Amino acid sequence: FISLNIGELGTPVPVTIHPIDLPETVPSQAGTPNIYYIILDGYGRADMLQTIHGFDNSMFVDALEQRGFVVASDSQSNYARTILSLSSSLNMQYLDTLPSARGDSRLWWPAKGTVQHSEVRRILENRGYKTIFFANNADYSDIRDGEFYEAPFPIQLDIFSGLFLYQTNSGLLAEIDQLGIADLSYDTHRRIILYTFERLPEVAAIEGPKYVFAHIVAPHPPYVFDREGNPLDPPYPFTLSVESHTGYVEQLQFINRQILATIDGILANSESPPIIIVQADHGPGTMTNYDSWEHSCLYERYSILNAYYLPGVDATSVPMDLSPVNSFRFIFNTYFDGDLELLPNRHYFST
């Protein structure tokens, strides 16, 4: 594990991503399969869930495999933070080109642009893919400039605007959702999650090849569902940053049912078999000290769910330790005649 600082407080840090080269033309036999990249934030690997959280998730893994998924049973995330993990996976490379930083910084925002305008997006758009992005409460992955932006509210505030409204006009919050504006509340968070699960199968009807990206902030806290999907409201103002043992497994069980129903809907509504990646950005953080990897349970934080629906691909060809940085390298090699080297699995920790 390597510690990584990504920026100095107050100093803009440019992030350079090297372009990935692929053949200019797509072989006729490859076609243009629809691609769904679904991130379940903080979803841990089955063996870790059993060992640390005492939860047997084998029924869910079996259900994925019965639907034709390959579950990479030894997969680990490359980074412990969402924005760094997504920046790496969506650009198919490590973030070694980040400039050296001075001092200790907790800033993640310099990598925002590499998530929103990634190499994966560039390559697929150049090949005629329509981009479909889903709203969430994480600004850096809430991508709004694709051909389709799927959100349950007509007005989806960014976090800064939402916090400003919350701090200065809190009296309006009780009525703001009636105006079609997403506020920073647990009810809004629930509605965004449920809308994404419900809408994902429906976008299959959009004509033409599609690249669909959905970052679902669950089972990551806040824990707003019990195992049956009943609403829960934590006893503190809305935040995504509170980690707790209590509620993680409950919410995960509800998410299991939702993602399986969503997958069934996508497959049922697809004219031809799509590529589906269901992947975590990192594992849960109930034993993570964000200031020290030595005082964190790295097994919990880096062990991730990583499942692939790859039509026409021999399941034995998928490495069981495939990490997110290599997900699209493997897919582009398999479906688009790419010749991209699979990178060695590395795992970085940052404060």
PDB file of N, CA, C and O in Angstrom, residues 14-16 104 117 134 140 149 178 197 226 238 249 269 271 289 319:
ATOM      1  N   PRO A  14      -3.387  20.680 -11.462  1.00  0.00           N
ATOM      2  CA  PRO A  14      -3.850  20.062 -12.706  1.00  0.00           C
ATOM      3  C   PRO A  14      -3.609  18.570 -12.689  1.00  0.00           C
ATOM      4  O   PRO A  14      -2.607  18.093 -12.164  1.00  0.00           O
ATOM      5  N   VAL A  15      -4.531  17.828 -13.234  1.00  0.00           N
ATOM      6  CA  VAL A  15      -4.399  16.383 -13.316  1.00  0.00           C
ATOM      7  C   VAL A  15      -4.239  16.002 -14.781  1.00  0.00           C
ATOM      8  O   VAL A  15      -5.077  16.322 -15.609  1.00  0.00           O
ATOM      9  N   THR A  16      -3.150  15.348 -15.092  1.00  0.00           N
ATOM     10  CA  THR A  16      -2.873  14.957 -16.463  1.00  0.00           C
ATOM     11  C   THR A  16      -3.171  13.479 -16.635  1.00  0.00           C
ATOM     12  O   THR A  16      -2.630  12.652 -15.912  1.00  0.00           O
ATOM     13  N   ASP A 104       0.248  18.395   3.776  1.00  0.00           N
ATOM     14  CA  ASP A 104      -0.841  17.426   3.849  1.00  0.00           C
ATOM     15  C   ASP A 104      -2.135  18.094   3.410  1.00  0.00           C
ATOM     16  O   ASP A 104      -2.480  19.164   3.877  1.00  0.00           O
ATOM     17  N   HIS A 117     -14.905  13.807 -17.384  1.00  0.00           N
ATOM     18  CA  HIS A 117     -14.488  13.772 -18.792  1.00  0.00           C
ATOM     19  C   HIS A 117     -13.344  12.771 -18.926  1.00  0.00           C
ATOM     20  O   HIS A 117     -12.197  13.129 -19.154  1.00  0.00           O
ATOM     21  N   PHE A 134     -26.536   9.309 -14.480  1.00  0.00           N
ATOM     22  CA  PHE A 134     -27.553   9.388 -13.436  1.00  0.00           C
ATOM     23  C   PHE A 134     -27.114  10.326 -12.320  1.00  0.00           C
ATOM     24  O   PHE A 134     -25.944  10.362 -11.938  1.00  0.00           O
ATOM     25  N   TYR A 140     -18.701  15.102  -7.613  1.00  0.00           N
ATOM     26  CA  TYR A 140     -17.652  14.746  -8.567  1.00  0.00           C
ATOM     27  C   TYR A 140     -18.094  13.672  -9.556  1.00  0.00           C
ATOM     28  O   TYR A 140     -17.553  13.573 -10.653  1.00  0.00           O
ATOM     29  N   TYR A 149     -29.344  13.139 -18.987  1.00  0.00           N
ATOM     30  CA  TYR A 149     -29.088  13.277 -17.552  1.00  0.00           C
ATOM     31  C   TYR A 149     -30.346  12.850 -16.823  1.00  0.00           C
ATOM     32  O   TYR A 149     -31.394  13.499 -16.936  1.00  0.00           O
ATOM     33  N   GLN A 178     -41.473  20.332  -3.027  1.00  0.00           N
ATOM     34  CA  GLN A 178     -42.705  20.542  -3.780  1.00  0.00           C
ATOM     35  C   GLN A 178     -42.473  21.433  -5.008  1.00  0.00           C
ATOM     36  O   GLN A 178     -43.285  21.464  -5.926  1.00  0.00           O
ATOM     37  N   PHE A 197     -32.463   2.905  -9.537  1.00  0.00           N
ATOM     38  CA  PHE A 197     -32.787   1.493  -9.735  1.00  0.00           C
ATOM     39  C   PHE A 197     -33.992   1.317 -10.670  1.00  0.00           C
ATOM     40  O   PHE A 197     -34.012   0.417 -11.511  1.00  0.00           O
ATOM     41  N   ASP A 226     -33.902   0.010   5.842  1.00  0.00           N
ATOM     42  CA  ASP A 226     -33.648  -1.248   6.523  1.00  0.00           C
ATOM     43  C   ASP A 226     -33.666  -2.367   5.476  1.00  0.00           C
ATOM     44  O   ASP A 226     -33.792  -2.102   4.278  1.00  0.00           O
ATOM     45  N   PHE A 238     -28.206  15.900   7.431  1.00  0.00           N
ATOM     46  CA  PHE A 238     -27.789  15.089   6.298  1.00  0.00           C
ATOM     47  C   PHE A 238     -26.288  15.165   6.068  1.00  0.00           C
ATOM     48  O   PHE A 238     -25.697  16.237   6.020  1.00  0.00           O
ATOM     49  N   VAL A 249     -25.195  -3.670   7.043  1.00  0.00           N
ATOM     50  CA  VAL A 249     -25.681  -4.940   6.505  1.00  0.00           C
ATOM     51  C   VAL A 249     -27.170  -4.867   6.194  1.00  0.00           C
ATOM     52  O   VAL A 249     -27.637  -5.445   5.209  1.00  0.00           O
ATOM     53  N   ASN A 269     -35.175  -5.802 -21.192  1.00  0.00           N
ATOM     54  CA  ASN A 269     -35.473  -4.696 -22.099  1.00  0.00           C
ATOM     55  C   ASN A 269     -34.411  -4.480 -23.173  1.00  0.00           C
ATOM     56  O   ASN A 269     -34.551  -3.562 -23.990  1.00  0.00           O
ATOM     57  N   GLU A 271     -32.412  -5.342 -26.549  1.00  0.00           N
ATOM     58  CA  GLU A 271     -32.576  -6.077 -27.796  1.00  0.00           C
ATOM     59  C   GLU A 271     -31.427  -7.043 -28.036  1.00  0.00           C
ATOM     60  O   GLU A 271     -31.612  -8.092 -28.643  1.00  0.00           O
ATOM     61  N   ASN A 289      -9.400   4.418   9.521  1.00  0.00           N
ATOM     62  CA  ASN A 289      -8.922   5.690  10.058  1.00  0.00           C
ATOM     63  C   ASN A 289      -8.385   6.468   8.870  1.00  0.00           C
ATOM     64  O   ASN A 289      -7.344   6.124   8.314  1.00  0.00           O
ATOM     65  N   PRO A 319      -9.891 -12.602 -15.030  1.00  0.00           N
ATOM     66  CA  PRO A 319      -9.062 -12.795 -13.838  1.00  0.00           C
ATOM     67  C   PRO A 319      -9.870 -12.584 -12.558  1.00  0.00           C
ATOM     68  O   PRO A 319     -10.618 -11.618 -12.447  1.00  0.00           O
TER      69      PRO A 319
END
